[in-house]
Tab-separated table of C-alpha atoms in Angstrom:
chain	number	residue	atom	x	y	z
A	1	MET	CA	63.715	267.649	198.475
A	2	ILE	CA	67.497	267.302	198.926
A	3	GLY	CA	67.607	270.695	200.659
A	4	LEU	CA	64.829	269.587	203.019
A	5	PHE	CA	66.648	266.411	204.073
A	6	LYS	CA	69.953	268.241	204.517
A	7	GLN	CA	68.510	269.509	207.796
A	8	LYS	CA	67.930	267.481	210.937
A	9	THR	CA	64.454	268.348	212.159
A	10	PRO	CA	61.735	266.194	213.768
A	11	ALA	CA	59.528	266.851	210.731
A	12	ASN	CA	62.051	265.078	208.495
A	13	LEU	CA	61.294	261.774	210.196
A	14	MET	CA	57.680	262.083	209.070
A	15	SER	CA	58.809	263.302	205.642
A	16	LEU	CA	61.016	260.230	205.271
A	17	LEU	CA	58.073	257.998	206.165
A	18	ILE	CA	55.816	259.717	203.617
A	19	VAL	CA	58.434	259.536	200.846
A	20	GLY	CA	59.003	255.864	201.613
A	21	ILE	CA	55.290	255.047	201.429
A	22	LEU	CA	54.791	256.957	198.159
A	23	ILE	CA	57.645	255.282	196.277
A	24	LYS	CA	56.832	251.809	197.620
A	25	LEU	CA	53.034	251.745	197.195
A	26	PRO	CA	53.014	248.997	194.511
A	27	ALA	CA	54.585	246.623	197.041
A	28	PHE	CA	51.267	246.768	198.937
A	29	PHE	CA	49.078	246.506	195.812
A	30	ASN	CA	50.905	243.384	194.587
A	31	PRO	CA	51.905	241.454	197.737
A	32	HIS	CA	54.809	239.104	197.066
A	33	PRO	CA	54.848	235.987	199.250
A	34	PRO	CA	58.307	235.142	200.617
A	35	LEU	CA	59.985	232.199	198.934
A	36	LEU	CA	62.367	229.801	200.627
A	37	ARG	CA	65.811	229.559	199.037
A	38	GLU	CA	68.924	227.501	199.572
A	39	GLY	CA	70.644	230.076	201.798
A	40	ASP	CA	67.711	230.573	204.181
A	41	GLY	CA	68.301	229.269	207.692
A	42	VAL	CA	66.154	227.187	210.021
A	43	LEU	CA	65.188	230.213	212.118
A	44	TYR	CA	63.821	231.983	209.025
A	45	HIS	CA	61.886	228.833	208.066
A	46	ARG	CA	60.333	228.746	211.523
A	47	LEU	CA	59.479	232.458	211.368
A	48	LEU	CA	57.621	231.961	208.083
A	49	GLU	CA	55.682	229.058	209.579
A	50	ILE	CA	54.528	231.340	212.404
A	51	LEU	CA	53.564	234.215	210.075
A	52	GLN	CA	51.877	232.228	207.285
A	53	PRO	CA	48.476	231.829	209.044
A	54	ALA	CA	48.286	235.593	209.678
A	55	SER	CA	49.288	236.390	206.085
A	56	ALA	CA	46.474	234.160	204.801
A	57	SER	CA	43.909	236.495	206.377
A	58	PHE	CA	45.895	239.725	205.827
A	59	GLY	CA	47.546	239.627	202.414
A	60	ALA	CA	49.626	242.773	202.929
A	61	LEU	CA	51.328	241.428	206.075
A	62	PHE	CA	54.679	240.607	204.477
A	63	PRO	CA	54.914	243.872	202.460
A	64	LEU	CA	54.049	245.795	205.634
A	65	LEU	CA	56.724	243.987	207.659
A	66	ALA	CA	59.268	244.575	204.883
A	67	PHE	CA	58.444	248.290	204.790
A	68	VAL	CA	58.735	248.622	208.584
A	69	LEU	CA	62.139	246.915	208.467
A	70	LEU	CA	63.347	249.177	205.654
A	71	PHE	CA	62.151	252.334	207.409
A	72	VAL	CA	63.684	251.374	210.765
A	73	GLN	CA	66.954	250.500	209.027
A	74	ALA	CA	66.967	253.872	207.233
A	75	VAL	CA	66.445	255.744	210.509
A	76	THR	CA	69.084	253.659	212.334
A	77	LEU	CA	71.644	254.245	209.585
A	78	THR	CA	70.942	257.975	209.728
A	79	ARG	CA	71.382	257.978	213.492
A	80	PHE	CA	74.720	256.142	213.186
A	81	VAL	CA	76.057	258.659	210.655
A	82	ASN	CA	74.859	261.645	212.687
A	83	ASN	CA	75.966	260.354	216.107
A	84	HIS	CA	79.519	259.838	214.881
A	85	ARG	CA	79.619	263.164	213.000
A	86	MET	CA	80.515	261.547	209.711
A	87	MET	CA	79.336	264.666	207.866
A	88	ALA	CA	79.705	268.362	208.605
A	89	ARG	CA	76.282	268.549	210.236
A	90	PRO	CA	73.447	266.124	211.071
A	91	ASN	CA	71.014	265.371	208.243
A	92	TYR	CA	68.602	262.742	206.935
A	93	LEU	CA	70.278	262.148	203.563
A	94	PRO	CA	71.544	258.590	204.367
A	95	GLY	CA	68.005	257.508	205.301
A	96	LEU	CA	66.532	259.133	202.190
A	97	SER	CA	69.199	257.449	200.050
A	98	TYR	CA	68.402	254.056	201.573
A	99	MET	CA	64.674	254.382	200.907
A	100	VAL	CA	65.346	255.410	197.296
A	101	LEU	CA	68.014	252.742	196.718
A	102	THR	CA	65.794	249.925	197.977
A	103	SER	CA	63.037	251.095	195.622
A	104	LEU	CA	65.119	250.687	192.466
A	105	LEU	CA	64.297	246.969	192.240
A	106	PRO	CA	61.159	245.170	193.492
A	107	GLU	CA	63.192	242.329	195.050
A	108	TRP	CA	64.666	244.776	197.554
A	109	ASN	CA	61.181	245.339	198.987
A	110	TYR	CA	60.317	241.688	199.584
A	111	PHE	CA	60.242	240.201	203.054
A	112	SER	CA	63.346	238.004	202.997
A	113	ALA	CA	66.100	236.586	205.176
A	114	PRO	CA	68.745	239.068	203.864
A	115	LEU	CA	66.430	241.957	204.772
A	116	LEU	CA	66.118	240.642	208.331
A	117	VAL	CA	69.878	240.155	208.600
A	118	ASN	CA	70.400	243.791	207.575
A	119	SER	CA	68.891	244.813	210.915
A	120	VAL	CA	71.292	242.507	212.771
A	121	LEU	CA	74.245	243.930	210.831
A	122	LEU	CA	73.227	247.466	211.801
A	123	TYR	CA	73.456	246.413	215.448
A	124	VAL	CA	76.858	244.823	214.743
A	125	LEU	CA	78.066	248.006	213.005
A	126	THR	CA	77.051	250.195	215.951
A	127	ALA	CA	78.476	247.789	218.533
A	128	LEU	CA	81.766	247.469	216.623
A	129	PHE	CA	82.285	251.213	216.568
A	130	ASN	CA	81.435	251.429	220.258
A	131	THR	CA	84.498	249.282	220.999
A	132	TYR	CA	86.792	252.014	219.667
A	133	ASN	CA	89.034	253.487	222.406
A	134	ARG	CA	87.451	251.265	225.068
A	135	PRO	CA	90.046	249.423	227.214
A	136	GLN	CA	87.595	246.647	228.087
A	137	ALA	CA	85.090	245.582	225.451
A	138	ARG	CA	84.994	241.805	225.815
A	139	GLY	CA	81.279	241.665	226.570
A	140	THR	CA	80.452	243.766	223.512
A	141	ILE	CA	82.749	241.699	221.284
A	142	PHE	CA	81.110	238.459	222.445
A	143	ASN	CA	77.663	239.965	221.761
A	144	ILE	CA	78.808	240.968	218.260
A	145	GLY	CA	79.823	237.386	217.525
A	146	LEU	CA	76.609	236.065	219.074
A	147	ALA	CA	74.510	238.400	216.885
A	148	LEU	CA	76.260	237.157	213.750
A	149	GLY	CA	75.812	233.533	214.842
A	150	ILE	CA	72.056	234.113	215.253
A	151	ALA	CA	71.972	235.908	211.877
A	152	SER	CA	73.410	232.789	210.229
A	153	PHE	CA	70.309	230.872	211.370
A	154	LEU	CA	68.257	233.396	209.416
A	155	PHE	CA	70.524	233.496	206.357
A	156	VAL	CA	73.479	231.102	206.158
A	157	PRO	CA	75.749	233.233	203.878
A	158	SER	CA	75.776	235.986	206.516
A	159	LEU	CA	78.589	234.002	208.163
A	160	VAL	CA	80.842	235.648	205.562
A	161	PHE	CA	80.494	238.851	207.606
A	162	GLY	CA	82.707	237.201	210.212
A	163	LEU	CA	85.570	238.307	207.960
A	164	TRP	CA	84.282	241.903	208.163
A	165	ILE	CA	84.075	241.746	211.959
A	166	LEU	CA	87.655	240.512	212.332
A	167	LEU	CA	88.960	243.164	209.921
A	168	ALA	CA	86.973	245.826	211.789
A	169	LEU	CA	88.480	244.729	215.116
A	170	ALA	CA	91.930	244.964	213.537
A	171	ILE	CA	91.178	248.556	212.469
A	172	LEU	CA	89.498	249.724	215.663
A	173	ARG	CA	91.509	247.977	218.365
A	174	PRO	CA	95.024	246.710	219.085
A	175	PHE	CA	95.327	243.033	218.228
A	176	ARG	CA	94.392	240.818	221.178
A	177	ILE	CA	94.029	237.121	220.471
A	178	ASP	CA	91.642	236.645	223.404
A	179	GLU	CA	89.173	239.161	221.905
A	180	TRP	CA	89.257	237.462	218.512
A	181	LEU	CA	88.696	234.057	220.134
A	182	LEU	CA	85.849	235.521	222.200
A	183	CYS	CA	84.224	236.815	219.010
A	184	LEU	CA	84.537	233.382	217.379
A	185	LEU	CA	83.082	231.817	220.539
A	186	GLY	CA	80.086	234.141	220.227
A	187	ILE	CA	79.562	233.096	216.596
A	188	THR	CA	79.635	229.377	217.489
A	189	THR	CA	77.427	229.655	220.612
A	190	PRO	CA	74.078	229.422	218.716
A	191	PHE	CA	75.388	226.314	216.923
A	192	TYR	CA	76.168	224.726	220.300
A	193	PHE	CA	72.635	225.279	221.596
A	194	TYR	CA	71.137	224.105	218.303
A	195	ALA	CA	73.264	220.938	218.525
A	196	VAL	CA	71.893	220.302	222.023
A	197	TYR	CA	68.350	220.856	220.753
A	198	ILE	CA	68.543	218.428	217.832
A	199	PHE	CA	70.364	215.844	219.988
A	200	LEU	CA	67.686	215.926	222.688
A	201	ASN	CA	64.995	215.567	220.018
A	202	ASP	CA	66.723	212.521	218.439
A	203	ARG	CA	67.374	214.367	215.191
A	204	TRP	CA	71.154	214.427	215.333
A	205	ASP	CA	72.735	214.867	211.914
A	206	TRP	CA	75.970	216.645	211.053
A	207	ASN	CA	74.441	217.848	207.770
A	208	THR	CA	71.649	219.505	209.758
A	209	LEU	CA	74.011	221.170	212.199
A	210	LEU	CA	76.810	222.393	209.945
A	211	PRO	CA	75.933	225.243	207.551
A	212	HIS	CA	76.137	224.397	203.861
A	213	ILE	CA	78.324	226.914	202.002
A	214	SER	CA	78.905	226.936	198.253
A	215	VAL	CA	80.381	229.571	195.956
A	216	ALA	CA	79.208	230.184	192.381
A	217	LEU	CA	78.450	232.973	189.936
A	218	PRO	CA	74.850	234.217	190.205
A	219	SER	CA	72.767	233.816	187.070
A	220	LEU	CA	70.667	236.950	186.643
A	221	LYS	CA	68.195	237.788	183.901
A	222	GLN	CA	69.560	240.778	182.010
A	223	SER	CA	67.257	243.685	181.199
A	224	ALA	CA	67.332	247.420	180.542
A	225	TRP	CA	65.618	247.961	183.904
A	226	LEU	CA	68.393	246.125	185.730
A	227	ALA	CA	71.029	248.152	183.856
A	228	GLY	CA	69.238	251.385	184.783
A	229	SER	CA	69.109	250.381	188.440
A	230	ILE	CA	72.829	249.560	188.477
A	231	PHE	CA	73.596	252.931	186.858
A	232	LEU	CA	71.598	254.817	189.517
A	233	VAL	CA	73.292	252.822	192.272
A	234	MET	CA	76.854	253.249	191.044
A	235	VAL	CA	77.015	256.907	189.902
A	236	PRO	CA	76.190	258.484	193.311
A	237	PHE	CA	78.363	255.866	195.022
A	238	MET	CA	81.403	256.786	192.926
A	239	ALA	CA	80.705	260.479	193.538
A	240	GLY	CA	80.438	259.812	197.275
A	241	GLY	CA	83.722	257.886	197.258
A	242	TYR	CA	85.413	260.769	195.445
A	243	TYR	CA	84.137	263.390	197.912
A	244	ILE	CA	85.102	261.246	200.910
A	245	GLN	CA	88.620	260.934	199.545
A	246	GLU	CA	88.711	264.691	198.978
A	247	HIS	CA	87.683	265.442	202.593
A	248	LEU	CA	89.651	262.598	204.193
A	249	ARG	CA	92.513	264.748	205.487
A	250	ARG	CA	90.113	267.089	207.267
A	251	MET	CA	88.276	264.264	209.032
A	252	LEU	CA	88.918	263.226	212.629
A	253	ILE	CA	90.550	259.832	213.109
A	254	HIS	CA	87.385	258.158	214.396
A	255	VAL	CA	85.429	259.450	211.376
A	256	ARG	CA	88.009	257.977	208.997
A	257	LYS	CA	87.714	254.656	210.786
A	258	ALA	CA	83.925	254.799	210.528
A	259	TRP	CA	84.087	255.254	206.745
A	260	SER	CA	86.661	252.455	206.553
A	261	LEU	CA	84.221	250.204	208.410
A	262	LEU	CA	81.440	251.044	205.957
A	263	LEU	CA	83.699	250.432	202.961
A	264	LEU	CA	84.661	246.992	204.304
A	265	TYR	CA	80.975	246.333	205.021
A	266	LEU	CA	80.192	247.168	201.388
A	267	LEU	CA	82.944	244.947	199.979
A	268	VAL	CA	81.869	241.938	202.056
A	269	GLY	CA	78.212	242.639	201.289
A	270	MET	CA	78.996	242.407	197.573
A	271	LEU	CA	80.459	238.930	198.135
A	272	ILE	CA	77.214	237.595	199.620
A	273	PRO	CA	75.365	237.002	196.287
A	274	PHE	CA	78.179	234.622	195.257
A	275	VAL	CA	77.647	232.434	198.359
A	276	ASN	CA	74.799	229.884	198.095
A	277	THR	CA	73.821	231.868	195.037
A	278	SER	CA	70.282	232.124	193.671
A	279	ASN	CA	68.773	233.557	190.508
A	280	THR	CA	67.089	236.407	192.370
A	281	LEU	CA	68.292	239.812	193.507
A	282	GLU	CA	67.272	239.788	197.189
A	283	ASN	CA	70.807	238.979	198.357
A	284	TRP	CA	72.212	242.216	196.925
A	285	ILE	CA	70.274	244.242	199.494
A	286	MET	CA	72.984	243.399	202.032
A	287	ALA	CA	75.337	245.815	200.249
A	288	LEU	CA	72.844	248.704	200.171
A	289	MET	CA	73.266	249.921	203.751
A	290	PRO	CA	76.848	251.218	203.344
A	291	MET	CA	76.027	252.191	199.758
A	292	ALA	CA	73.316	254.535	201.056
A	293	ALA	CA	75.828	256.239	203.383
A	294	PHE	CA	78.089	256.947	200.388
A	295	HIS	CA	75.092	258.285	198.445
A	296	GLY	CA	74.195	260.574	201.346
A	297	PHE	CA	77.754	261.932	201.424
A	298	ALA	CA	77.603	262.666	197.686
A	299	TYR	CA	74.278	264.486	198.087
A	300	PHE	CA	75.636	266.567	200.969
A	301	TYR	CA	79.037	267.531	199.556
A	302	ALA	CA	78.334	267.828	195.817
A	303	LYS	CA	80.083	270.946	194.485
A	304	TRP	CA	77.592	271.344	191.667
A	305	LYS	CA	74.400	271.809	193.678
A	306	ALA	CA	72.159	270.707	190.826
A	307	LEU	CA	73.777	267.241	190.691
A	308	PRO	CA	72.101	265.671	193.748
A	309	VAL	CA	68.753	267.170	192.728
A	310	ILE	CA	69.064	265.713	189.216
A	311	VAL	CA	70.171	262.292	190.491
A	312	PHE	CA	67.401	262.147	193.103
A	313	TRP	CA	64.560	263.073	190.752
A	314	LEU	CA	65.984	260.876	187.995
A	315	SER	CA	65.927	257.973	190.478
A	316	VAL	CA	62.337	258.762	191.496
A	317	ALA	CA	61.285	259.009	187.839
A	318	PHE	CA	62.969	255.669	187.087
A	319	ILE	CA	61.213	254.027	190.056
A	320	LEU	CA	57.796	255.308	188.997
A	321	CYS	CA	58.359	254.286	185.366
A	322	TYR	CA	59.430	250.816	186.507
A	323	GLN	CA	56.332	250.497	188.692
A	324	TYR	CA	53.625	251.963	186.446
A	325	ALA	CA	54.956	252.040	182.858
A	326	GLY	CA	57.388	249.112	182.954
A	327	PRO	CA	57.043	245.493	184.036
A	328	GLY	CA	55.804	246.568	187.481
A	329	TRP	CA	56.441	245.047	190.893
A	330	ILE	CA	54.882	241.647	190.321
């Protein structure tokens, strides 16, 4: 399987779809209705109100939407890695890694605000890298800020990614205060229009307008299944980090910057569960996109060729045991 996805062929797109369906089937058998949490924004609330009537007549609507989002995100991540030549040759390993990673825990297959924001962050990642070596990128930078501002109306803690955007601009471009201010203007623009909306509807309230941010330690239920998932997430990631460091000197400058962007993305993504924390694991999915890229690098560059095969099939076996022999995806 790893050898198959090391190639970039049109058939691999269909193979990725089939693999994704097979390892996520229980999500369709046991549909999980989306639950509203403290960090969910008003736009996500409104979206659920629109979709609820359709889900009442078609129970698998939310699992289907979640799967489509995950598959599109996997393909987009793969395209980003291949377009910027972040590995020796194009392949589908990042997409495969993402589909496997998101199957390690059932919460990562639920329709949720963090899952929706992942798609917005993929656009931000691509747009950020497109500003590299461009003399004029003000329009793109404003759009990046605007995208993050809209994302905060889906999931409030996503505002933390503003830190990632500013650090990315510092890495990719010479410091220009006007560009940073333009980015911040883009982030605040949706709040301006929302303020106008609630004012015109006689619902003005600062508590409604300003996002509520709190920081706390998440309280998670410990289990052997959670420990196994963390093990299968971290081992390939550490291997990928090691191989990236080993090949760093042979990489072109823009490739190094791309991996730096993904590492910063990962670090900020791991902060998200501590903001407006909840007792569920959906928030951790925001760190899986860059994690999957590191996994793909480990699969591609592993010196011991049996290692990626063992890790992949061990992950698949763990997923199937979790679904059919363990507590299941309830």
